[in-house]
Amino acid sequence: MKVGIAGTGRMGAAIAARLMGLGHELTVWNRTAEKTKELAAAGAKVAASPAALAGSVDVVITILTDEKAIEALYNGPQGLLSGGVTGKLFIEMSTVRPEVEVALAAKVNLKKAAMIDCPVGGTTGPAREGKLFGFVGGEDADVARARPLLDQMCRRAEHVGPVGSGARMKLAINLPLFVYWQALGEALLLCRSLKIEPERLMSILAVTSGAANAIKTRGGAVAAHLAGKDAGPVSFAVDGVCKDLETMIAAGKALGGTLPAAETALRCFREAAGAGLGEADQSVLPARWAKRQ
Ligand SMILES: NC(=O)c1ccc[n+]([C@@H]2O[C@H](COP(=O)([O-])OP(=O)(O)OC[C@H]3O[C@@H](n4cnc5c(N)ncnc54)[C@H](OP(=O)(O)O)[C@@H]3O)[C@@H](O)[C@H]2O)c1
């Protein structure tokens, strides 16, 4: 099975590295060509356009910023759907509104191709190790076709319903995480006067009933931010968190509900982005809050 990845940003590149490590022959394309160089050096083919990529593989994986990126990459000039794609399978992994995946799948189906959505939990580390958690939406037959690849990218890939269901589930898992970062910042502010060394403080918080799972993987980064040290590479940026929170709030409104905790978290993350931290890792938020005057 020939696999193509269109969009080699942080997650796309990590997934590409994982699949190449397992021996897949991979073709890649990215709007900013620079970001395909490392993969090309490791043996990936680089397609001249999204259309050329879709024409040369059996399965196309996309993991892109947002719905505008999906529109440009699939439906733009030389887009993935601009040529013949009969019989191909698209695995769309971006975190976007469920309606975006449903509308895209309809366009893919019109071209006699199949699509599933599979947004993921886990950042670049788990992506490189094939340990993502996939939330899969699609027809049974299409999911079965994708299953061998899903199982190579994910430690667990749960089929939760028709196309769009994966997107809904993914928004649901990210909501408490982002609210948690803000809550953790407020907790750190409360114990600031104790002057406990950051790593020790995080090691205490990590094993209490108030901890979230993410503290196991990102607690060290929060401690580094608190100590003013280098927190390592960005896994998921503050701008991305804002995009996800906006998407959740829109999805909640579409259901006639409100998400006040998510709205508050969005205000706080937007403030961090406004202070020049849009490109910084999400783990910067709690440390920044704890240091507020
Ligand atoms: N990073 C994580 O930890 C993580 C975890 C789970 C899910 N996600 C989700 O995965 C998706 C990608 O995240 P990421 O962190 O990998 O982001 P990223 O590093 O910013 O990569 C975004 C990708 O989208 C492409 N793109 C954006 N706008 C485009 C456009 N108009 N036309 C064509 N391509 C466009 C970018 O191309 P350029 O390089 O040219 O800008 C890049 O390949 C997001 O939906 C995010 O919510 C991320």
mmCIF file of C-alpha atoms and ligand atoms in Angstrom:
data_model
loop_
_atom_site.group_PDB
_atom_site.id
_atom_site.type_symbol
_atom_site.label_atom_id
_atom_site.label_comp_id
_atom_site.label_asym_id
_atom_site.label_seq_id
_atom_site.Cartn_x
_atom_site.Cartn_y
_atom_site.Cartn_z
ATOM 1 C CA MET A 1 0.000 0.000 0.000
ATOM 2 C CA LYS A 2 1.479 3.354 -1.064
ATOM 3 C CA VAL A 3 0.951 6.087 1.510
ATOM 4 C CA GLY A 4 1.037 9.866 1.086
ATOM 5 C CA ILE A 5 1.065 12.560 3.749
ATOM 6 C CA ALA A 6 -0.031 16.040 2.709
ATOM 7 C CA GLY A 7 0.885 18.507 5.430
ATOM 8 C CA THR A 8 4.179 17.772 7.163
ATOM 9 C CA GLY A 9 3.826 20.183 10.077
ATOM 10 C CA ARG A 10 4.735 19.014 13.564
ATOM 11 C CA MET A 11 2.255 16.133 13.652
ATOM 12 C CA GLY A 12 2.389 15.240 9.942
ATOM 13 C CA ALA A 13 6.196 15.012 10.043
ATOM 14 C CA ALA A 14 6.152 12.896 13.228
ATOM 15 C CA ILE A 15 3.604 10.488 11.728
ATOM 16 C CA ALA A 16 5.625 10.349 8.510
ATOM 17 C CA ALA A 17 8.756 9.449 10.476
ATOM 18 C CA ARG A 18 6.837 6.703 12.280
ATOM 19 C CA LEU A 19 5.500 5.155 9.060
ATOM 20 C CA MET A 20 8.871 5.353 7.305
ATOM 21 C CA GLY A 21 10.473 3.687 10.310
ATOM 22 C CA LEU A 22 8.107 0.756 9.748
ATOM 23 C CA GLY A 23 9.246 0.468 6.121
ATOM 24 C CA HIS A 24 6.403 2.263 4.311
ATOM 25 C CA GLU A 25 7.252 3.864 0.994
ATOM 26 C CA LEU A 26 6.109 7.397 1.664
ATOM 27 C CA THR A 27 5.301 10.395 -0.527
ATOM 28 C CA VAL A 28 4.933 13.797 1.122
ATOM 29 C CA TRP A 29 3.881 17.323 0.213
ATOM 30 C CA ASN A 30 3.841 20.492 2.307
ATOM 31 C CA ARG A 31 2.911 24.091 1.456
ATOM 32 C CA THR A 32 6.197 25.253 2.977
ATOM 33 C CA ALA A 33 8.600 23.010 1.068
ATOM 34 C CA GLU A 34 11.360 23.423 3.661
ATOM 35 C CA LYS A 35 9.437 21.161 6.052
ATOM 36 C CA THR A 36 9.745 18.153 3.715
ATOM 37 C CA LYS A 37 13.558 18.301 3.510
ATOM 38 C CA GLU A 38 14.325 16.145 6.537
ATOM 39 C CA LEU A 39 11.838 13.493 5.403
ATOM 40 C CA ALA A 40 13.243 13.582 1.867
ATOM 41 C CA ALA A 41 16.741 13.094 3.287
ATOM 42 C CA ALA A 42 15.394 10.036 5.132
ATOM 43 C CA GLY A 43 14.062 8.595 1.864
ATOM 44 C CA ALA A 44 10.555 10.030 1.343
ATOM 45 C CA LYS A 45 9.482 11.072 -2.149
ATOM 46 C CA VAL A 46 8.326 14.678 -2.418
ATOM 47 C CA ALA A 47 5.322 15.282 -4.701
ATOM 48 C CA ALA A 48 5.162 18.442 -6.829
ATOM 49 C CA SER A 49 1.586 19.242 -5.702
ATOM 50 C CA PRO A 50 -1.241 17.806 -3.573
ATOM 51 C CA ALA A 51 -2.847 16.556 -6.822
ATOM 52 C CA ALA A 52 0.348 14.757 -7.815
ATOM 53 C CA LEU A 53 0.552 13.201 -4.344
ATOM 54 C CA ALA A 54 -3.048 11.956 -4.455
ATOM 55 C CA GLY A 55 -2.457 10.559 -7.947
ATOM 56 C CA SER A 56 0.561 8.525 -6.890
ATOM 57 C CA VAL A 57 -0.590 6.772 -3.683
ATOM 58 C CA ASP A 58 -3.393 4.496 -2.412
ATOM 59 C CA VAL A 59 -3.970 6.213 0.924
ATOM 60 C CA VAL A 60 -3.663 9.939 1.690
ATOM 61 C CA ILE A 61 -3.210 11.140 5.275
ATOM 62 C CA THR A 62 -3.798 14.802 6.163
ATOM 63 C CA ILE A 63 -3.259 16.514 9.514
ATOM 64 C CA LEU A 64 -3.594 20.280 9.084
ATOM 65 C CA THR A 65 -4.076 23.432 11.099
ATOM 66 C CA ASP A 66 -7.777 24.100 10.599
ATOM 67 C CA GLU A 67 -10.724 24.070 8.196
ATOM 68 C CA LYS A 68 -9.194 26.785 5.977
ATOM 69 C CA ALA A 69 -6.139 24.588 5.484
ATOM 70 C CA ILE A 70 -8.381 21.618 4.650
ATOM 71 C CA GLU A 71 -10.270 23.709 2.087
ATOM 72 C CA ALA A 72 -7.039 24.935 0.464
ATOM 73 C CA LEU A 73 -5.355 21.549 0.382
ATOM 74 C CA TYR A 74 -8.299 19.466 -0.822
ATOM 75 C CA ASN A 75 -10.219 21.916 -2.998
ATOM 76 C CA GLY A 76 -7.667 24.538 -4.043
ATOM 77 C CA PRO A 77 -5.904 24.669 -7.413
ATOM 78 C CA GLN A 78 -3.823 21.491 -7.774
ATOM 79 C CA GLY A 79 -5.654 20.281 -4.652
ATOM 80 C CA LEU A 80 -5.941 16.671 -3.519
ATOM 81 C CA LEU A 81 -9.359 16.314 -5.163
ATOM 82 C CA SER A 82 -8.532 18.144 -8.388
ATOM 83 C CA GLY A 83 -7.486 14.998 -10.302
ATOM 84 C CA GLY A 84 -8.794 11.428 -10.526
ATOM 85 C CA VAL A 85 -8.914 9.759 -7.108
ATOM 86 C CA THR A 86 -11.322 6.880 -7.747
ATOM 87 C CA GLY A 87 -10.945 4.107 -5.174
ATOM 88 C CA LYS A 88 -8.473 5.970 -2.957
ATOM 89 C CA LEU A 89 -8.779 6.262 0.806
ATOM 90 C CA PHE A 90 -8.340 9.560 2.666
ATOM 91 C CA ILE A 91 -7.575 9.588 6.404
ATOM 92 C CA GLU A 92 -8.275 13.123 7.664
ATOM 93 C CA MET A 93 -6.709 13.670 11.112
ATOM 94 C CA SER A 94 -6.978 17.438 11.759
ATOM 95 C CA THR A 95 -8.834 18.746 14.812
ATOM 96 C CA VAL A 96 -11.796 20.598 13.279
ATOM 97 C CA ARG A 97 -15.604 20.857 13.652
ATOM 98 C CA PRO A 98 -17.417 17.568 12.929
ATOM 99 C CA GLU A 99 -19.396 19.341 10.174
ATOM 100 C CA VAL A 100 -16.145 20.093 8.320
ATOM 101 C CA GLU A 101 -15.308 16.366 8.151
ATOM 102 C CA VAL A 102 -18.853 15.474 7.058
ATOM 103 C CA ALA A 103 -18.812 18.078 4.242
ATOM 104 C CA LEU A 104 -15.346 16.990 3.132
ATOM 105 C CA ALA A 105 -16.319 13.300 3.075
ATOM 106 C CA ALA A 106 -19.285 14.166 0.814
ATOM 107 C CA LYS A 107 -16.888 15.848 -1.660
ATOM 108 C CA VAL A 108 -14.489 12.895 -1.487
ATOM 109 C CA ASN A 109 -17.353 10.449 -2.085
ATOM 110 C CA LEU A 110 -18.473 12.464 -5.150
ATOM 111 C CA LYS A 111 -15.017 11.693 -6.571
ATOM 112 C CA LYS A 112 -15.681 7.949 -5.969
ATOM 113 C CA ALA A 113 -13.150 7.820 -3.140
ATOM 114 C CA ALA A 114 -13.564 7.054 0.576
ATOM 115 C CA MET A 115 -12.756 9.098 3.674
ATOM 116 C CA ILE A 116 -12.619 8.532 7.410
ATOM 117 C CA ASP A 117 -11.819 11.114 10.072
ATOM 118 C CA CYS A 118 -9.281 10.181 12.740
ATOM 119 C CA PRO A 119 -8.192 13.131 14.892
ATOM 120 C CA VAL A 120 -5.767 12.063 17.557
ATOM 121 C CA GLY A 121 -4.883 12.512 21.195
ATOM 122 C CA GLY A 122 -1.163 12.683 22.011
ATOM 123 C CA THR A 123 1.505 15.018 20.709
ATOM 124 C CA THR A 124 4.609 14.613 18.563
ATOM 125 C CA GLY A 125 6.372 12.146 20.909
ATOM 126 C CA PRO A 126 3.539 9.585 20.840
ATOM 127 C CA ALA A 127 3.147 10.243 17.080
ATOM 128 C CA ARG A 128 6.786 9.268 16.471
ATOM 129 C CA GLU A 129 6.308 6.115 18.579
ATOM 130 C CA GLY A 130 2.945 5.039 17.104
ATOM 131 C CA LYS A 131 1.259 5.668 20.458
ATOM 132 C CA LEU A 132 -1.447 8.168 19.540
ATOM 133 C CA PHE A 133 -5.066 7.663 20.542
ATOM 134 C CA GLY A 134 -7.197 7.804 17.407
ATOM 135 C CA PHE A 135 -10.882 8.772 17.404
ATOM 136 C CA VAL A 136 -12.276 7.263 14.253
ATOM 137 C CA GLY A 137 -15.405 8.217 12.311
ATOM 138 C CA GLY A 138 -16.436 6.442 9.117
ATOM 139 C CA GLU A 139 -18.163 3.552 7.390
ATOM 140 C CA ASP A 140 -17.195 0.108 8.735
ATOM 141 C CA ALA A 141 -15.644 -1.000 5.423
ATOM 142 C CA ASP A 142 -13.520 2.157 5.113
ATOM 143 C CA VAL A 143 -12.348 1.908 8.720
ATOM 144 C CA ALA A 144 -11.450 -1.765 8.162
ATOM 145 C CA ARG A 145 -9.361 -0.725 5.145
ATOM 146 C CA ALA A 146 -7.574 1.920 7.201
ATOM 147 C CA ARG A 147 -7.157 -0.300 10.274
ATOM 148 C CA PRO A 148 -3.622 -1.634 9.567
ATOM 149 C CA LEU A 149 -2.323 1.943 9.225
ATOM 150 C CA LEU A 150 -4.364 3.230 12.168
ATOM 151 C CA ASP A 151 -2.883 0.502 14.357
ATOM 152 C CA GLN A 152 0.620 1.530 13.311
ATOM 153 C CA MET A 153 -0.036 5.185 14.173
ATOM 154 C CA CYS A 154 -2.073 4.632 17.339
ATOM 155 C CA ARG A 155 -1.797 2.606 20.543
ATOM 156 C CA ARG A 156 -5.582 2.567 20.382
ATOM 157 C CA ALA A 157 -7.898 3.637 17.550
ATOM 158 C CA GLU A 158 -11.549 3.653 18.623
ATOM 159 C CA HIS A 159 -14.218 3.624 15.929
ATOM 160 C CA VAL A 160 -16.878 5.852 17.527
ATOM 161 C CA GLY A 161 -19.424 6.355 14.717
ATOM 162 C CA PRO A 162 -19.920 7.708 11.182
ATOM 163 C CA VAL A 163 -17.667 10.377 9.619
ATOM 164 C CA GLY A 164 -17.445 13.426 11.923
ATOM 165 C CA SER A 165 -17.752 11.359 15.115
ATOM 166 C CA GLY A 166 -13.981 11.235 15.561
ATOM 167 C CA ALA A 167 -13.832 15.040 15.409
ATOM 168 C CA ARG A 168 -16.558 15.346 18.043
ATOM 169 C CA MET A 169 -14.814 12.908 20.396
ATOM 170 C CA LYS A 170 -11.459 14.647 19.953
ATOM 171 C CA LEU A 171 -12.929 18.044 20.895
ATOM 172 C CA ALA A 172 -14.444 16.403 23.978
ATOM 173 C CA ILE A 173 -11.099 15.043 25.201
ATOM 174 C CA ASN A 174 -9.213 18.304 24.677
ATOM 175 C CA LEU A 175 -11.730 20.439 26.562
ATOM 176 C CA PRO A 176 -10.875 19.285 30.117
ATOM 177 C CA LEU A 177 -7.162 19.343 29.252
ATOM 178 C CA PHE A 178 -7.161 23.022 28.274
ATOM 179 C CA VAL A 179 -9.352 24.008 31.216
ATOM 180 C CA TYR A 180 -6.889 22.072 33.384
ATOM 181 C CA TRP A 181 -3.885 24.141 32.201
ATOM 182 C CA GLN A 182 -5.635 27.281 33.401
ATOM 183 C CA ALA A 183 -6.723 25.641 36.685
ATOM 184 C CA LEU A 184 -3.158 24.457 37.255
ATOM 185 C CA GLY A 185 -1.870 28.005 36.689
ATOM 186 C CA GLU A 186 -4.284 29.250 39.356
ATOM 187 C CA ALA A 187 -3.202 26.450 41.750
ATOM 188 C CA LEU A 188 0.462 27.373 41.190
ATOM 189 C CA LEU A 189 -0.348 31.007 41.910
ATOM 190 C CA LEU A 190 -1.957 29.959 45.202
ATOM 191 C CA CYS A 191 1.202 28.199 46.399
ATOM 192 C CA ARG A 192 3.689 30.709 44.954
ATOM 193 C CA SER A 193 4.530 32.156 48.393
ATOM 194 C CA LEU A 194 5.724 28.710 49.571
ATOM 195 C CA LYS A 195 8.719 29.086 47.220
ATOM 196 C CA ILE A 196 8.928 25.313 46.609
ATOM 197 C CA GLU A 197 11.428 24.365 43.928
ATOM 198 C CA PRO A 198 9.445 23.894 40.633
ATOM 199 C CA GLU A 199 10.333 20.244 39.946
ATOM 200 C CA ARG A 200 9.431 19.234 43.511
ATOM 201 C CA LEU A 201 6.220 21.252 43.369
ATOM 202 C CA MET A 202 5.169 19.580 40.123
ATOM 203 C CA SER A 203 6.077 16.141 41.509
ATOM 204 C CA ILE A 204 3.719 16.798 44.448
ATOM 205 C CA LEU A 205 0.880 18.076 42.255
ATOM 206 C CA ALA A 206 1.340 15.213 39.774
ATOM 207 C CA VAL A 207 0.301 12.505 42.232
ATOM 208 C CA THR A 208 -2.675 14.221 43.829
ATOM 209 C CA SER A 209 -6.344 13.771 43.018
ATOM 210 C CA GLY A 210 -6.291 17.200 41.372
ATOM 211 C CA ALA A 211 -3.843 16.098 38.655
ATOM 212 C CA ALA A 212 -4.695 15.505 35.009
ATOM 213 C CA ASN A 213 -3.101 12.728 32.969
ATOM 214 C CA ALA A 214 -1.166 15.303 30.916
ATOM 215 C CA ILE A 215 0.918 16.279 33.917
ATOM 216 C CA LYS A 216 2.790 12.962 33.572
ATOM 217 C CA THR A 217 4.076 13.941 30.141
ATOM 218 C CA ARG A 218 4.108 17.765 30.321
ATOM 219 C CA GLY A 219 4.687 18.373 34.063
ATOM 220 C CA GLY A 220 8.447 18.614 33.437
ATOM 221 C CA ALA A 221 7.859 21.296 30.807
ATOM 222 C CA VAL A 222 5.666 23.281 33.226
ATOM 223 C CA ALA A 223 8.430 23.034 35.866
ATOM 224 C CA ALA A 224 10.998 24.254 33.318
ATOM 225 C CA HIS A 225 8.794 27.236 32.389
ATOM 226 C CA LEU A 226 8.381 28.018 36.102
ATOM 227 C CA ALA A 227 12.139 27.900 36.607
ATOM 228 C CA GLY A 228 12.757 30.041 33.498
ATOM 229 C CA LYS A 229 14.636 27.156 31.843
ATOM 230 C CA ASP A 230 14.381 25.764 28.303
ATOM 231 C CA ALA A 231 11.231 23.594 28.228
ATOM 232 C CA GLY A 232 12.242 21.707 25.077
ATOM 233 C CA PRO A 233 10.504 21.550 21.689
ATOM 234 C CA VAL A 234 6.947 22.809 21.183
ATOM 235 C CA SER A 235 4.452 19.938 21.159
ATOM 236 C CA PHE A 236 1.198 21.871 20.721
ATOM 237 C CA ALA A 237 1.268 25.633 20.423
ATOM 238 C CA VAL A 238 -0.882 28.194 22.271
ATOM 239 C CA ASP A 239 -2.348 29.348 18.908
ATOM 240 C CA GLY A 240 -3.469 25.759 18.275
ATOM 241 C CA VAL A 241 -5.121 25.604 21.696
ATOM 242 C CA CYS A 242 -7.047 28.815 20.888
ATOM 243 C CA LYS A 243 -8.178 27.281 17.589
ATOM 244 C CA ASP A 244 -9.331 24.076 19.339
ATOM 245 C CA LEU A 245 -11.195 25.992 22.077
ATOM 246 C CA GLU A 246 -12.937 28.178 19.459
ATOM 247 C CA THR A 247 -13.907 24.980 17.603
ATOM 248 C CA MET A 248 -15.303 23.390 20.795
ATOM 249 C CA ILE A 249 -17.334 26.475 21.626
ATOM 250 C CA ALA A 250 -18.751 26.531 18.059
ATOM 251 C CA ALA A 251 -19.571 22.809 18.301
ATOM 252 C CA GLY A 252 -21.284 23.381 21.674
ATOM 253 C CA LYS A 253 -23.347 26.256 20.256
ATOM 254 C CA ALA A 254 -24.388 24.093 17.293
ATOM 255 C CA LEU A 255 -25.855 21.665 19.864
ATOM 256 C CA GLY A 256 -27.682 24.504 21.695
ATOM 257 C CA GLY A 257 -25.318 24.287 24.703
ATOM 258 C CA THR A 258 -22.825 26.655 26.329
ATOM 259 C CA LEU A 259 -19.299 25.900 27.546
ATOM 260 C CA PRO A 260 -18.428 28.556 30.157
ATOM 261 C CA ALA A 261 -15.269 26.795 31.400
ATOM 262 C CA ALA A 262 -13.956 26.513 27.827
ATOM 263 C CA GLU A 263 -14.830 30.185 27.202
ATOM 264 C CA THR A 264 -12.783 31.253 30.242
ATOM 265 C CA ALA A 265 -9.857 29.063 29.202
ATOM 266 C CA LEU A 266 -10.018 30.594 25.708
ATOM 267 C CA ARG A 267 -9.826 34.125 27.157
ATOM 268 C CA CYS A 268 -6.723 33.161 29.154
ATOM 269 C CA PHE A 269 -4.980 31.383 26.251
ATOM 270 C CA ARG A 270 -5.813 34.320 23.912
ATOM 271 C CA GLU A 271 -4.250 36.695 26.408
ATOM 272 C CA ALA A 272 -1.057 34.587 26.356
ATOM 273 C CA ALA A 273 -1.089 34.589 22.542
ATOM 274 C CA GLY A 274 -1.588 38.382 22.596
ATOM 275 C CA ALA A 275 1.502 38.677 24.806
ATOM 276 C CA GLY A 276 3.600 37.065 22.061
ATOM 277 C CA LEU A 277 3.321 33.427 23.186
ATOM 278 C CA GLY A 278 1.191 32.125 20.285
ATOM 279 C CA GLU A 279 4.025 29.912 19.038
ATOM 280 C CA ALA A 280 5.001 28.715 22.530
ATOM 281 C CA ASP A 281 4.056 25.301 23.885
ATOM 282 C CA GLN A 282 0.707 25.003 25.700
ATOM 283 C CA SER A 283 2.602 24.167 28.928
ATOM 284 C CA VAL A 284 3.707 27.815 29.161
ATOM 285 C CA LEU A 285 0.215 28.891 30.233
ATOM 286 C CA PRO A 286 0.119 27.596 33.847
ATOM 287 C CA ALA A 287 3.630 28.905 34.575
ATOM 288 C CA ARG A 288 2.779 32.310 33.128
ATOM 289 C CA TRP A 289 -0.367 32.513 35.236
ATOM 290 C CA ALA A 290 1.521 31.517 38.389
ATOM 291 C CA LYS A 291 3.975 34.406 37.853
ATOM 292 C CA ARG A 292 1.269 37.048 37.332
ATOM 293 C CA GLN A 293 1.281 40.101 39.616
HETATM 294 N N1 LIG B 1 0.805 19.197 17.847
HETATM 295 C C1 LIG B 1 0.063 18.429 18.614
HETATM 296 O O1 LIG B 1 0.446 18.079 19.721
HETATM 297 C C2 LIG B 1 -1.289 17.959 18.153
HETATM 298 C C3 LIG B 1 -1.858 16.844 18.820
HETATM 299 C C4 LIG B 1 -3.077 16.358 18.393
HETATM 300 C C5 LIG B 1 -3.734 16.984 17.341
HETATM 301 N N2 LIG B 1 -3.178 18.083 16.718
HETATM 302 C C6 LIG B 1 -3.897 18.689 15.587
HETATM 303 O O2 LIG B 1 -3.178 18.349 14.413
HETATM 304 C C7 LIG B 1 -3.292 19.414 13.459
HETATM 305 C C8 LIG B 1 -1.880 19.857 13.049
HETATM 306 O O3 LIG B 1 -1.214 20.328 14.217
HETATM 307 P P1 LIG B 1 0.366 20.610 14.216
HETATM 308 O O4 LIG B 1 0.735 20.870 15.629
HETATM 309 O O5 LIG B 1 1.085 19.568 13.440
HETATM 310 O O6 LIG B 1 0.395 22.010 13.426
HETATM 311 P P2 LIG B 1 1.549 22.639 12.530
HETATM 312 O O7 LIG B 1 2.891 22.142 12.928
HETATM 313 O O8 LIG B 1 1.290 24.104 12.558
HETATM 314 O O9 LIG B 1 1.216 22.074 11.064
HETATM 315 C C9 LIG B 1 0.087 22.517 10.351
HETATM 316 C C10 LIG B 1 0.111 21.972 8.944
HETATM 317 O O10 LIG B 1 -1.012 22.521 8.215
HETATM 318 C C11 LIG B 1 -0.490 23.133 7.006
HETATM 319 N N3 LIG B 1 -1.332 24.247 6.561
HETATM 320 C C12 LIG B 1 -1.825 25.266 7.301
HETATM 321 N N4 LIG B 1 -2.529 26.125 6.532
HETATM 322 C C13 LIG B 1 -2.464 25.645 5.264
HETATM 323 C C14 LIG B 1 -2.986 26.073 4.027
HETATM 324 N N5 LIG B 1 -3.751 27.160 3.923
HETATM 325 N N6 LIG B 1 -2.712 25.324 2.920
HETATM 326 C C15 LIG B 1 -1.956 24.198 3.011
HETATM 327 N N7 LIG B 1 -1.433 23.734 4.163
HETATM 328 C C16 LIG B 1 -1.685 24.448 5.286
HETATM 329 C C17 LIG B 1 0.887 23.610 7.412
HETATM 330 O O11 LIG B 1 1.656 23.917 6.271
HETATM 331 P P3 LIG B 1 2.880 24.978 6.420
HETATM 332 O O12 LIG B 1 4.014 24.206 7.010
HETATM 333 O O13 LIG B 1 3.115 25.444 5.040
HETATM 334 O O14 LIG B 1 2.401 26.086 7.334
HETATM 335 C C18 LIG B 1 1.382 22.376 8.173
HETATM 336 O O15 LIG B 1 1.736 21.327 7.308
HETATM 337 C C19 LIG B 1 -4.134 20.498 14.115
HETATM 338 O O16 LIG B 1 -5.475 20.368 13.711
HETATM 339 C C20 LIG B 1 -3.981 20.214 15.601
HETATM 340 O O17 LIG B 1 -5.075 20.692 16.344
HETATM 341 C C21 LIG B 1 -1.957 18.563 17.100
#
